[in-house]
Amino acid sequence: MRIAIFGAGAVGGYFGGRLAEAGQDVVMIARGDHLQAMQKNGLRVQSIEGDFVIHPVQASDDPTAVGVVDAIVVTVKAWQVPQAAVAMRPMVGPATFVVPLENGVEAPAQLSDALGDKHVLGGLCKIISTLTAPGFIRHAGISPIIAFGELDGQHTRRVDRLRQAFEAARGVTVHVPSDIQAAIWEKFLFIASFSGLGAITRAPVGVIRSLPETRGMLEKALAEILALAQARGIALTQKAVGETIAFIDSLPPDGTASMQRDVMAGRPSELETQNGAVVRLAQQSGVDVPLHSIIYHSLRPQELRARGDIEFD
């Protein structure tokens, strides 16, 4: 398969690098200093699953020059998906399929709006990794997991082909859930709560889960998203909350979410597509989400400042 990684940063670079290491035909779509470093020196990954280097790397910032591919794995920030969907059109042929791995629940619909329903699968991933320097990724936590599937639950050849490609890659666990929509929401349950609490407290996960007050907030945040998912017809149960808490308890104590790191650094973040999405979808569904509303509205001034929409000291 010829596979494009659209947004080959800390997450996309890891998964794309593992595919390339396994012999797949992978092209990285990136930009700026990171693109130049990969083109010159290759991609270096320091990982708890084993370090590796890909050199040379197929990398470009021009989807038109890349041309049509078999599959596109989308790993840009969630708020960048609408723009990315338009930019990737030159790589989409009649049989091309697109797999979003964003934090959030809105990416499949956004990609479908731009590219057509037939091209879009559902997907998610779990990994803690950072782009430490241009061309250098550090994977520091969570044994990487990727999951994907048809949005209507059908079993298809294209899903099997991508599953086989990832199964051949070292340092990746692959799942094809029977209900990818429920799996995406289960990830959302975790990431929106983890990110929002981390961003508002500025504390790592070890602190959040150990203090009774913040652990109680975590449990409340999870319960709000569960209620929202059920109101929207998603097949999540209380079991998902228990499994998510157990997963959070297993994380390295110094772990932080990418949204939290962006907020703390004053960069644009995924606030709108995580806690903001909880608030928007809850309003549509008639569900009360008071804790997520507090998180979202408390962080929004910083988000607007990071995007240059308002100024304050």
PDB file of C-alpha atoms in Angstrom:
ATOM      1  CA  MET A   1       0.000   0.000   0.000  1.00  0.00           C
ATOM      2  CA  ARG A   2       1.028   3.585  -0.569  1.00  0.00           C
ATOM      3  CA  ILE A   3       0.129   5.388   2.636  1.00  0.00           C
ATOM      4  CA  ALA A   4       0.292   9.122   3.311  1.00  0.00           C
ATOM      5  CA  ILE A   5       0.623  10.447   6.852  1.00  0.00           C
ATOM      6  CA  PHE A   6      -1.033  13.864   6.762  1.00  0.00           C
ATOM      7  CA  GLY A   7       0.480  15.781   9.654  1.00  0.00           C
ATOM      8  CA  ALA A   8       3.596  13.746  10.446  1.00  0.00           C
ATOM      9  CA  GLY A   9       4.388  15.268  13.824  1.00  0.00           C
ATOM     10  CA  ALA A  10       4.684  13.549  17.184  1.00  0.00           C
ATOM     11  CA  VAL A  11       1.805  11.110  16.578  1.00  0.00           C
ATOM     12  CA  GLY A  12       1.769  10.743  12.808  1.00  0.00           C
ATOM     13  CA  GLY A  13       5.541  10.559  12.641  1.00  0.00           C
ATOM     14  CA  TYR A  14       5.581   7.671  15.100  1.00  0.00           C
ATOM     15  CA  PHE A  15       2.946   5.569  13.328  1.00  0.00           C
ATOM     16  CA  GLY A  16       4.227   6.480   9.864  1.00  0.00           C
ATOM     17  CA  GLY A  17       7.760   5.712  10.950  1.00  0.00           C
ATOM     18  CA  ARG A  18       6.753   2.275  12.212  1.00  0.00           C
ATOM     19  CA  LEU A  19       4.999   1.536   8.905  1.00  0.00           C
ATOM     20  CA  ALA A  20       8.081   2.646   6.961  1.00  0.00           C
ATOM     21  CA  GLU A  21      10.322   0.574   9.238  1.00  0.00           C
ATOM     22  CA  ALA A  22       8.159  -2.446   8.319  1.00  0.00           C
ATOM     23  CA  GLY A  23       8.691  -1.826   4.602  1.00  0.00           C
ATOM     24  CA  GLN A  24       5.482  -0.008   3.684  1.00  0.00           C
ATOM     25  CA  ASP A  25       5.522   2.733   1.025  1.00  0.00           C
ATOM     26  CA  VAL A  26       4.970   5.744   3.296  1.00  0.00           C
ATOM     27  CA  VAL A  27       5.064   9.448   2.489  1.00  0.00           C
ATOM     28  CA  MET A  28       5.055  12.001   5.298  1.00  0.00           C
ATOM     29  CA  ILE A  29       3.155  15.250   4.781  1.00  0.00           C
ATOM     30  CA  ALA A  30       4.791  17.852   7.014  1.00  0.00           C
ATOM     31  CA  ARG A  31       6.061  21.411   6.886  1.00  0.00           C
ATOM     32  CA  GLY A  32       8.669  23.848   8.142  1.00  0.00           C
ATOM     33  CA  ASP A  33      11.789  22.882  10.047  1.00  0.00           C
ATOM     34  CA  HIS A  34      10.459  19.392  10.803  1.00  0.00           C
ATOM     35  CA  LEU A  35       9.996  18.650   7.096  1.00  0.00           C
ATOM     36  CA  GLN A  36      13.446  20.002   6.246  1.00  0.00           C
ATOM     37  CA  ALA A  37      15.078  17.959   9.014  1.00  0.00           C
ATOM     38  CA  MET A  38      13.404  14.748   7.829  1.00  0.00           C
ATOM     39  CA  GLN A  39      14.394  15.407   4.228  1.00  0.00           C
ATOM     40  CA  LYS A  40      18.014  16.065   5.222  1.00  0.00           C
ATOM     41  CA  ASN A  41      18.685  13.701   8.138  1.00  0.00           C
ATOM     42  CA  GLY A  42      15.720  11.321   8.238  1.00  0.00           C
ATOM     43  CA  LEU A  43      13.341  10.670  11.118  1.00  0.00           C
ATOM     44  CA  ARG A  44      14.683   9.635  14.545  1.00  0.00           C
ATOM     45  CA  VAL A  45      12.349   8.122  17.127  1.00  0.00           C
ATOM     46  CA  GLN A  46      13.236   7.428  20.750  1.00  0.00           C
ATOM     47  CA  SER A  47      10.646   4.981  22.039  1.00  0.00           C
ATOM     48  CA  ILE A  48       9.847   2.809  25.028  1.00  0.00           C
ATOM     49  CA  GLU A  49       9.044   0.168  22.380  1.00  0.00           C
ATOM     50  CA  GLY A  50      12.527   0.438  20.836  1.00  0.00           C
ATOM     51  CA  ASP A  51      14.350   3.315  19.136  1.00  0.00           C
ATOM     52  CA  PHE A  52      14.577   3.519  15.357  1.00  0.00           C
ATOM     53  CA  VAL A  53      15.689   5.747  12.495  1.00  0.00           C
ATOM     54  CA  ILE A  54      14.100   6.085   9.049  1.00  0.00           C
ATOM     55  CA  HIS A  55      16.548   7.428   6.476  1.00  0.00           C
ATOM     56  CA  PRO A  56      15.859   8.435   3.812  1.00  0.00           C
ATOM     57  CA  VAL A  57      12.293   9.587   4.437  1.00  0.00           C
ATOM     58  CA  GLN A  58       9.721  10.271   1.762  1.00  0.00           C
ATOM     59  CA  ALA A  59       8.447  13.661   2.939  1.00  0.00           C
ATOM     60  CA  SER A  60       6.728  16.596   1.270  1.00  0.00           C
ATOM     61  CA  ASP A  61       4.549  19.627   1.927  1.00  0.00           C
ATOM     62  CA  ASP A  62       2.875  19.377  -1.500  1.00  0.00           C
ATOM     63  CA  PRO A  63      -0.044  16.907  -1.778  1.00  0.00           C
ATOM     64  CA  THR A  64      -0.272  17.582  -5.517  1.00  0.00           C
ATOM     65  CA  ALA A  65       3.313  16.409  -6.034  1.00  0.00           C
ATOM     66  CA  VAL A  66       2.626  13.274  -3.964  1.00  0.00           C
ATOM     67  CA  GLY A  67      -0.398  12.331  -6.062  1.00  0.00           C
ATOM     68  CA  VAL A  68      -3.043   9.695  -5.419  1.00  0.00           C
ATOM     69  CA  VAL A  69      -2.380   7.227  -2.587  1.00  0.00           C
ATOM     70  CA  ASP A  70      -4.183   4.164  -1.278  1.00  0.00           C
ATOM     71  CA  ALA A  71      -4.751   5.465   2.239  1.00  0.00           C
ATOM     72  CA  ILE A  72      -4.342   8.714   4.161  1.00  0.00           C
ATOM     73  CA  VAL A  73      -3.829   8.638   7.924  1.00  0.00           C
ATOM     74  CA  VAL A  74      -4.787  12.067   9.261  1.00  0.00           C
ATOM     75  CA  THR A  75      -2.863  13.183  12.350  1.00  0.00           C
ATOM     76  CA  VAL A  76      -3.096  16.975  12.309  1.00  0.00           C
ATOM     77  CA  LYS A  77      -4.515  18.769  15.337  1.00  0.00           C
ATOM     78  CA  ALA A  78      -8.284  18.318  15.532  1.00  0.00           C
ATOM     79  CA  TRP A  79      -8.979  21.991  14.824  1.00  0.00           C
ATOM     80  CA  GLN A  80      -6.942  21.746  11.612  1.00  0.00           C
ATOM     81  CA  VAL A  81      -9.032  18.941  10.062  1.00  0.00           C
ATOM     82  CA  PRO A  82     -11.352  21.077   7.867  1.00  0.00           C
ATOM     83  CA  GLN A  83      -8.386  22.840   6.246  1.00  0.00           C
ATOM     84  CA  ALA A  84      -6.441  19.579   5.905  1.00  0.00           C
ATOM     85  CA  ALA A  85      -9.420  17.888   4.241  1.00  0.00           C
ATOM     86  CA  VAL A  86      -9.342  20.438   1.431  1.00  0.00           C
ATOM     87  CA  ALA A  87      -5.545  20.289   1.108  1.00  0.00           C
ATOM     88  CA  MET A  88      -5.451  16.485   0.746  1.00  0.00           C
ATOM     89  CA  ARG A  89      -7.864  16.318  -2.186  1.00  0.00           C
ATOM     90  CA  PRO A  90      -5.072  15.848  -4.794  1.00  0.00           C
ATOM     91  CA  MET A  91      -4.106  12.606  -3.017  1.00  0.00           C
ATOM     92  CA  VAL A  92      -7.648  11.196  -3.058  1.00  0.00           C
ATOM     93  CA  GLY A  93      -8.502   8.897  -5.956  1.00  0.00           C
ATOM     94  CA  PRO A  94     -11.640   6.780  -6.504  1.00  0.00           C
ATOM     95  CA  ALA A  95     -10.420   4.028  -4.139  1.00  0.00           C
ATOM     96  CA  THR A  96      -8.519   6.147  -1.580  1.00  0.00           C
ATOM     97  CA  PHE A  97      -9.699   5.954   2.009  1.00  0.00           C
ATOM     98  CA  VAL A  98      -8.965   8.327   4.853  1.00  0.00           C
ATOM     99  CA  VAL A  99      -8.514   7.443   8.532  1.00  0.00           C
ATOM    100  CA  PRO A 100      -8.617  10.292  11.095  1.00  0.00           C
ATOM    101  CA  LEU A 101      -6.781   9.694  14.385  1.00  0.00           C
ATOM    102  CA  GLU A 102      -7.686  13.029  15.977  1.00  0.00           C
ATOM    103  CA  ASN A 103      -8.658  13.660  19.581  1.00  0.00           C
ATOM    104  CA  GLY A 104     -12.381  14.309  19.343  1.00  0.00           C
ATOM    105  CA  VAL A 105     -15.533  12.979  17.687  1.00  0.00           C
ATOM    106  CA  GLU A 106     -16.119  15.420  14.818  1.00  0.00           C
ATOM    107  CA  ALA A 107     -13.283  14.623  12.370  1.00  0.00           C
ATOM    108  CA  PRO A 108     -15.072  11.861  10.371  1.00  0.00           C
ATOM    109  CA  ALA A 109     -18.009  14.161   9.590  1.00  0.00           C
ATOM    110  CA  GLN A 110     -15.678  17.027   8.664  1.00  0.00           C
ATOM    111  CA  LEU A 111     -13.703  14.812   6.287  1.00  0.00           C
ATOM    112  CA  SER A 112     -16.893  13.392   4.790  1.00  0.00           C
ATOM    113  CA  ASP A 113     -18.177  16.914   4.104  1.00  0.00           C
ATOM    114  CA  ALA A 114     -15.043  17.691   2.084  1.00  0.00           C
ATOM    115  CA  LEU A 115     -14.237  14.325   0.487  1.00  0.00           C
ATOM    116  CA  GLY A 116     -17.460  12.299   0.455  1.00  0.00           C
ATOM    117  CA  ASP A 117     -18.728   9.626   2.834  1.00  0.00           C
ATOM    118  CA  LYS A 118     -17.337   6.699   0.833  1.00  0.00           C
ATOM    119  CA  HIS A 119     -13.735   7.787   1.437  1.00  0.00           C
ATOM    120  CA  VAL A 120     -13.868   8.098   5.238  1.00  0.00           C
ATOM    121  CA  LEU A 121     -13.343   5.545   8.018  1.00  0.00           C
ATOM    122  CA  GLY A 122     -13.393   6.114  11.746  1.00  0.00           C
ATOM    123  CA  GLY A 123     -10.206   5.847  13.748  1.00  0.00           C
ATOM    124  CA  LEU A 124      -8.355   6.641  16.936  1.00  0.00           C
ATOM    125  CA  CYS A 125      -4.981   6.092  18.565  1.00  0.00           C
ATOM    126  CA  LYS A 126      -3.442   6.090  22.032  1.00  0.00           C
ATOM    127  CA  ILE A 127       0.126   7.246  22.570  1.00  0.00           C
ATOM    128  CA  ILE A 128       2.099   9.822  24.565  1.00  0.00           C
ATOM    129  CA  SER A 129       4.735  11.309  22.281  1.00  0.00           C
ATOM    130  CA  THR A 130       6.306  14.696  21.634  1.00  0.00           C
ATOM    131  CA  LEU A 131       8.177  16.346  18.792  1.00  0.00           C
ATOM    132  CA  THR A 132      11.299  17.106  20.812  1.00  0.00           C
ATOM    133  CA  ALA A 133      13.185  18.739  17.933  1.00  0.00           C
ATOM    134  CA  PRO A 134      12.770  18.900  14.152  1.00  0.00           C
ATOM    135  CA  GLY A 135      13.103  15.353  12.859  1.00  0.00           C
ATOM    136  CA  PHE A 136      13.167  13.860  16.366  1.00  0.00           C
ATOM    137  CA  ILE A 137      10.191  12.247  18.165  1.00  0.00           C
ATOM    138  CA  ARG A 138      10.186  11.006  21.740  1.00  0.00           C
ATOM    139  CA  HIS A 139       7.611   8.332  22.565  1.00  0.00           C
ATOM    140  CA  ALA A 140       7.513   8.356  26.365  1.00  0.00           C
ATOM    141  CA  GLY A 141       4.328   6.623  27.463  1.00  0.00           C
ATOM    142  CA  ILE A 142       1.526   4.170  26.598  1.00  0.00           C
ATOM    143  CA  SER A 143       2.203   1.167  24.401  1.00  0.00           C
ATOM    144  CA  PRO A 144       0.879   2.582  21.106  1.00  0.00           C
ATOM    145  CA  ILE A 145      -2.572   1.480  20.004  1.00  0.00           C
ATOM    146  CA  ILE A 146      -4.345   2.244  16.747  1.00  0.00           C
ATOM    147  CA  ALA A 147      -7.946   1.329  15.958  1.00  0.00           C
ATOM    148  CA  PHE A 148     -10.061   1.927  12.865  1.00  0.00           C
ATOM    149  CA  GLY A 149     -13.083   0.619  11.022  1.00  0.00           C
ATOM    150  CA  GLU A 150     -15.944   1.410   8.710  1.00  0.00           C
ATOM    151  CA  LEU A 151     -18.331   3.926  10.226  1.00  0.00           C
ATOM    152  CA  ASP A 152     -21.299   1.670   9.422  1.00  0.00           C
ATOM    153  CA  GLY A 153     -19.646  -1.364  11.007  1.00  0.00           C
ATOM    154  CA  GLN A 154     -19.195  -3.351   7.801  1.00  0.00           C
ATOM    155  CA  HIS A 155     -16.236  -5.685   7.294  1.00  0.00           C
ATOM    156  CA  THR A 156     -14.304  -4.555   4.208  1.00  0.00           C
ATOM    157  CA  ARG A 157     -11.177  -5.446   2.286  1.00  0.00           C
ATOM    158  CA  ARG A 158      -9.666  -1.988   2.708  1.00  0.00           C
ATOM    159  CA  VAL A 159      -9.851  -2.239   6.491  1.00  0.00           C
ATOM    160  CA  ASP A 160      -8.188  -5.664   6.312  1.00  0.00           C
ATOM    161  CA  ARG A 161      -5.370  -4.297   4.155  1.00  0.00           C
ATOM    162  CA  LEU A 162      -4.605  -1.470   6.555  1.00  0.00           C
ATOM    163  CA  ARG A 163      -4.850  -3.801   9.547  1.00  0.00           C
ATOM    164  CA  GLN A 164      -2.318  -6.148   7.953  1.00  0.00           C
ATOM    165  CA  ALA A 165       0.035  -3.230   7.274  1.00  0.00           C
ATOM    166  CA  PHE A 166      -0.022  -2.130  10.916  1.00  0.00           C
ATOM    167  CA  GLU A 167       0.203  -5.687  12.245  1.00  0.00           C
ATOM    168  CA  ALA A 168       3.528  -6.006  10.434  1.00  0.00           C
ATOM    169  CA  ALA A 169       4.847  -2.906  12.231  1.00  0.00           C
ATOM    170  CA  ARG A 170       6.868  -3.179  15.425  1.00  0.00           C
ATOM    171  CA  GLY A 171       5.684  -1.240  18.478  1.00  0.00           C
ATOM    172  CA  VAL A 172       2.013  -0.926  17.444  1.00  0.00           C
ATOM    173  CA  THR A 173      -1.072  -2.801  18.634  1.00  0.00           C
ATOM    174  CA  VAL A 174      -3.929  -2.821  16.102  1.00  0.00           C
ATOM    175  CA  HIS A 175      -7.656  -3.160  16.764  1.00  0.00           C
ATOM    176  CA  VAL A 176     -10.643  -3.249  14.406  1.00  0.00           C
ATOM    177  CA  PRO A 177     -13.595  -2.717  16.786  1.00  0.00           C
ATOM    178  CA  SER A 178     -17.027  -3.969  15.833  1.00  0.00           C
ATOM    179  CA  ASP A 179     -18.355  -0.467  16.658  1.00  0.00           C
ATOM    180  CA  ILE A 180     -15.787   2.178  15.803  1.00  0.00           C
ATOM    181  CA  GLN A 181     -18.200   4.964  16.771  1.00  0.00           C
ATOM    182  CA  ALA A 182     -18.384   3.646  20.342  1.00  0.00           C
ATOM    183  CA  ALA A 183     -14.594   3.232  20.388  1.00  0.00           C
ATOM    184  CA  ILE A 184     -14.089   6.843  19.270  1.00  0.00           C
ATOM    185  CA  TRP A 185     -16.394   8.079  22.017  1.00  0.00           C
ATOM    186  CA  GLU A 186     -14.632   5.934  24.594  1.00  0.00           C
ATOM    187  CA  LYS A 187     -11.357   7.604  23.602  1.00  0.00           C
ATOM    188  CA  PHE A 188     -13.138  10.988  23.761  1.00  0.00           C
ATOM    189  CA  LEU A 189     -14.353  10.128  27.263  1.00  0.00           C
ATOM    190  CA  PHE A 190     -10.713   9.805  28.295  1.00  0.00           C
ATOM    191  CA  ILE A 191      -8.985  12.526  26.336  1.00  0.00           C
ATOM    192  CA  ALA A 192     -11.431  15.412  26.861  1.00  0.00           C
ATOM    193  CA  SER A 193     -11.553  14.788  30.611  1.00  0.00           C
ATOM    194  CA  PHE A 194      -7.791  14.208  30.938  1.00  0.00           C
ATOM    195  CA  SER A 195      -6.916  17.208  28.746  1.00  0.00           C
ATOM    196  CA  GLY A 196      -9.387  19.602  30.313  1.00  0.00           C
ATOM    197  CA  LEU A 197      -8.459  18.840  33.911  1.00  0.00           C
ATOM    198  CA  GLY A 198      -4.759  18.872  33.093  1.00  0.00           C
ATOM    199  CA  ALA A 199      -5.067  22.236  31.370  1.00  0.00           C
ATOM    200  CA  ILE A 200      -7.091  23.901  34.109  1.00  0.00           C
ATOM    201  CA  THR A 201      -4.995  22.528  37.013  1.00  0.00           C
ATOM    202  CA  ARG A 202      -1.624  22.648  35.197  1.00  0.00           C
ATOM    203  CA  ALA A 203      -0.823  19.380  37.000  1.00  0.00           C
ATOM    204  CA  PRO A 204       0.390  16.013  35.677  1.00  0.00           C
ATOM    205  CA  VAL A 205      -1.854  12.985  35.794  1.00  0.00           C
ATOM    206  CA  GLY A 206      -0.172  11.557  38.894  1.00  0.00           C
ATOM    207  CA  VAL A 207      -1.274  14.584  40.903  1.00  0.00           C
ATOM    208  CA  ILE A 208      -4.773  14.755  39.412  1.00  0.00           C
ATOM    209  CA  ARG A 209      -5.565  11.129  40.203  1.00  0.00           C
ATOM    210  CA  SER A 210      -4.026  11.152  43.701  1.00  0.00           C
ATOM    211  CA  LEU A 211      -5.725  14.206  45.237  1.00  0.00           C
ATOM    212  CA  PRO A 212      -9.294  13.424  46.358  1.00  0.00           C
ATOM    213  CA  GLU A 213     -10.592  16.760  45.068  1.00  0.00           C
ATOM    214  CA  THR A 214      -9.209  16.447  41.527  1.00  0.00           C
ATOM    215  CA  ARG A 215      -9.954  12.725  41.340  1.00  0.00           C
ATOM    216  CA  GLY A 216     -13.559  13.590  42.121  1.00  0.00           C
ATOM    217  CA  MET A 217     -13.514  16.151  39.303  1.00  0.00           C
ATOM    218  CA  LEU A 218     -12.112  13.508  36.969  1.00  0.00           C
ATOM    219  CA  GLU A 219     -14.914  11.101  37.838  1.00  0.00           C
ATOM    220  CA  LYS A 220     -17.496  13.861  37.292  1.00  0.00           C
ATOM    221  CA  ALA A 221     -15.994  14.810  33.925  1.00  0.00           C
ATOM    222  CA  LEU A 222     -16.169  11.196  32.755  1.00  0.00           C
ATOM    223  CA  ALA A 223     -19.764  10.845  33.929  1.00  0.00           C
ATOM    224  CA  GLU A 224     -20.818  13.937  31.974  1.00  0.00           C
ATOM    225  CA  ILE A 225     -19.402  12.597  28.701  1.00  0.00           C
ATOM    226  CA  LEU A 226     -20.958   9.182  29.296  1.00  0.00           C
ATOM    227  CA  ALA A 227     -24.372  10.831  29.707  1.00  0.00           C
ATOM    228  CA  LEU A 228     -23.801  12.845  26.531  1.00  0.00           C
ATOM    229  CA  ALA A 229     -22.744   9.785  24.518  1.00  0.00           C
ATOM    230  CA  GLN A 230     -25.790   7.826  25.647  1.00  0.00           C
ATOM    231  CA  ALA A 231     -28.077  10.742  24.788  1.00  0.00           C
ATOM    232  CA  ARG A 232     -26.655  10.703  21.260  1.00  0.00           C
ATOM    233  CA  GLY A 233     -27.254   6.984  20.815  1.00  0.00           C
ATOM    234  CA  ILE A 234     -23.654   5.836  21.312  1.00  0.00           C
ATOM    235  CA  ALA A 235     -23.295   2.358  22.819  1.00  0.00           C
ATOM    236  CA  LEU A 236     -21.233   3.285  25.888  1.00  0.00           C
ATOM    237  CA  THR A 237     -21.936   1.981  29.390  1.00  0.00           C
ATOM    238  CA  GLN A 238     -20.644   2.604  32.898  1.00  0.00           C
ATOM    239  CA  LYS A 239     -18.055  -0.081  32.181  1.00  0.00           C
ATOM    240  CA  ALA A 240     -16.269   2.370  29.882  1.00  0.00           C
ATOM    241  CA  VAL A 241     -15.880   4.812  32.772  1.00  0.00           C
ATOM    242  CA  GLY A 242     -14.357   2.162  35.023  1.00  0.00           C
ATOM    243  CA  GLU A 243     -11.958   1.039  32.303  1.00  0.00           C
ATOM    244  CA  THR A 244     -10.962   4.647  31.606  1.00  0.00           C
ATOM    245  CA  ILE A 245     -10.208   5.308  35.283  1.00  0.00           C
ATOM    246  CA  ALA A 246      -8.113   2.137  35.420  1.00  0.00           C
ATOM    247  CA  PHE A 247      -6.249   3.275  32.306  1.00  0.00           C
ATOM    248  CA  ILE A 248      -5.594   6.720  33.818  1.00  0.00           C
ATOM    249  CA  ASP A 249      -4.318   5.053  36.984  1.00  0.00           C
ATOM    250  CA  SER A 250      -1.814   3.106  34.858  1.00  0.00           C
ATOM    251  CA  LEU A 251      -0.296   6.157  33.138  1.00  0.00           C
ATOM    252  CA  PRO A 252       3.174   7.449  34.067  1.00  0.00           C
ATOM    253  CA  PRO A 253       2.687   9.938  36.929  1.00  0.00           C
ATOM    254  CA  ASP A 254       4.341  12.760  34.993  1.00  0.00           C
ATOM    255  CA  GLY A 255       2.064  12.235  31.963  1.00  0.00           C
ATOM    256  CA  THR A 256       0.305  15.219  30.407  1.00  0.00           C
ATOM    257  CA  ALA A 257      -2.056  15.600  27.446  1.00  0.00           C
ATOM    258  CA  SER A 258      -1.027  17.407  24.274  1.00  0.00           C
ATOM    259  CA  MET A 259      -3.845  19.937  24.728  1.00  0.00           C
ATOM    260  CA  GLN A 260      -2.609  20.658  28.239  1.00  0.00           C
ATOM    261  CA  ARG A 261       0.936  21.210  26.984  1.00  0.00           C
ATOM    262  CA  ASP A 262      -0.302  23.569  24.257  1.00  0.00           C
ATOM    263  CA  VAL A 263      -2.401  25.600  26.711  1.00  0.00           C
ATOM    264  CA  MET A 264       0.479  25.877  29.180  1.00  0.00           C
ATOM    265  CA  ALA A 265       2.843  27.004  26.410  1.00  0.00           C
ATOM    266  CA  GLY A 266       0.406  29.632  25.121  1.00  0.00           C
ATOM    267  CA  ARG A 267      -0.108  27.840  21.805  1.00  0.00           C
ATOM    268  CA  PRO A 268      -3.425  27.266  19.981  1.00  0.00           C
ATOM    269  CA  SER A 269      -4.901  24.055  21.352  1.00  0.00           C
ATOM    270  CA  GLU A 270      -7.684  21.528  20.806  1.00  0.00           C
ATOM    271  CA  LEU A 271      -9.907  23.167  23.427  1.00  0.00           C
ATOM    272  CA  GLU A 272     -12.728  23.807  20.934  1.00  0.00           C
ATOM    273  CA  THR A 273     -12.729  20.216  19.656  1.00  0.00           C
ATOM    274  CA  GLN A 274     -12.475  18.609  23.082  1.00  0.00           C
ATOM    275  CA  ASN A 275     -14.184  20.413  25.987  1.00  0.00           C
ATOM    276  CA  GLY A 276     -15.772  22.882  23.580  1.00  0.00           C
ATOM    277  CA  ALA A 277     -17.254  19.980  21.617  1.00  0.00           C
ATOM    278  CA  VAL A 278     -18.663  18.488  24.834  1.00  0.00           C
ATOM    279  CA  VAL A 279     -20.420  21.784  25.583  1.00  0.00           C
ATOM    280  CA  ARG A 280     -21.734  22.267  22.013  1.00  0.00           C
ATOM    281  CA  LEU A 281     -22.988  18.706  21.596  1.00  0.00           C
ATOM    282  CA  ALA A 282     -24.525  18.759  25.078  1.00  0.00           C
ATOM    283  CA  GLN A 283     -26.498  21.876  24.186  1.00  0.00           C
ATOM    284  CA  GLN A 284     -27.772  20.140  21.038  1.00  0.00           C
ATOM    285  CA  SER A 285     -28.726  17.026  23.011  1.00  0.00           C
ATOM    286  CA  GLY A 286     -30.252  18.686  26.069  1.00  0.00           C
ATOM    287  CA  VAL A 287     -27.639  17.291  28.473  1.00  0.00           C
ATOM    288  CA  ASP A 288     -26.156  19.200  31.420  1.00  0.00           C
ATOM    289  CA  VAL A 289     -22.337  19.241  31.531  1.00  0.00           C
ATOM    290  CA  PRO A 290     -21.522  21.815  34.226  1.00  0.00           C
ATOM    291  CA  LEU A 291     -17.931  20.739  34.869  1.00  0.00           C
ATOM    292  CA  HIS A 292     -16.954  20.701  31.190  1.00  0.00           C
ATOM    293  CA  SER A 293     -18.672  24.078  30.815  1.00  0.00           C
ATOM    294  CA  ILE A 294     -16.508  25.505  33.625  1.00  0.00           C
ATOM    295  CA  ILE A 295     -13.356  24.008  32.087  1.00  0.00           C
ATOM    296  CA  TYR A 296     -14.184  25.293  28.610  1.00  0.00           C
ATOM    297  CA  HIS A 297     -15.237  28.795  29.595  1.00  0.00           C
ATOM    298  CA  SER A 298     -12.299  29.175  32.009  1.00  0.00           C
ATOM    299  CA  LEU A 299      -9.749  28.251  29.358  1.00  0.00           C
ATOM    300  CA  ARG A 300     -11.358  30.087  26.432  1.00  0.00           C
ATOM    301  CA  PRO A 301      -9.758  33.510  27.136  1.00  0.00           C
ATOM    302  CA  GLN A 302      -6.298  31.902  26.958  1.00  0.00           C
ATOM    303  CA  GLU A 303      -7.285  30.091  23.771  1.00  0.00           C
ATOM    304  CA  LEU A 304      -8.471  33.299  22.127  1.00  0.00           C
ATOM    305  CA  ARG A 305      -5.235  35.021  23.148  1.00  0.00           C
ATOM    306  CA  ALA A 306      -3.153  32.159  21.722  1.00  0.00           C
ATOM    307  CA  ARG A 307      -4.993  32.541  18.409  1.00  0.00           C
ATOM    308  CA  GLY A 308      -4.476  36.320  18.349  1.00  0.00           C
ATOM    309  CA  ASP A 309      -8.176  37.119  18.691  1.00  0.00           C
ATOM    310  CA  ILE A 310      -7.795  39.090  21.948  1.00  0.00           C
ATOM    311  CA  GLU A 311      -4.906  40.609  23.873  1.00  0.00           C
ATOM    312  CA  PHE A 312      -4.258  40.848  27.603  1.00  0.00           C
ATOM    313  CA  ASP A 313      -1.278  40.623  29.962  1.00  0.00           C
TER     314      ASP A 313
END
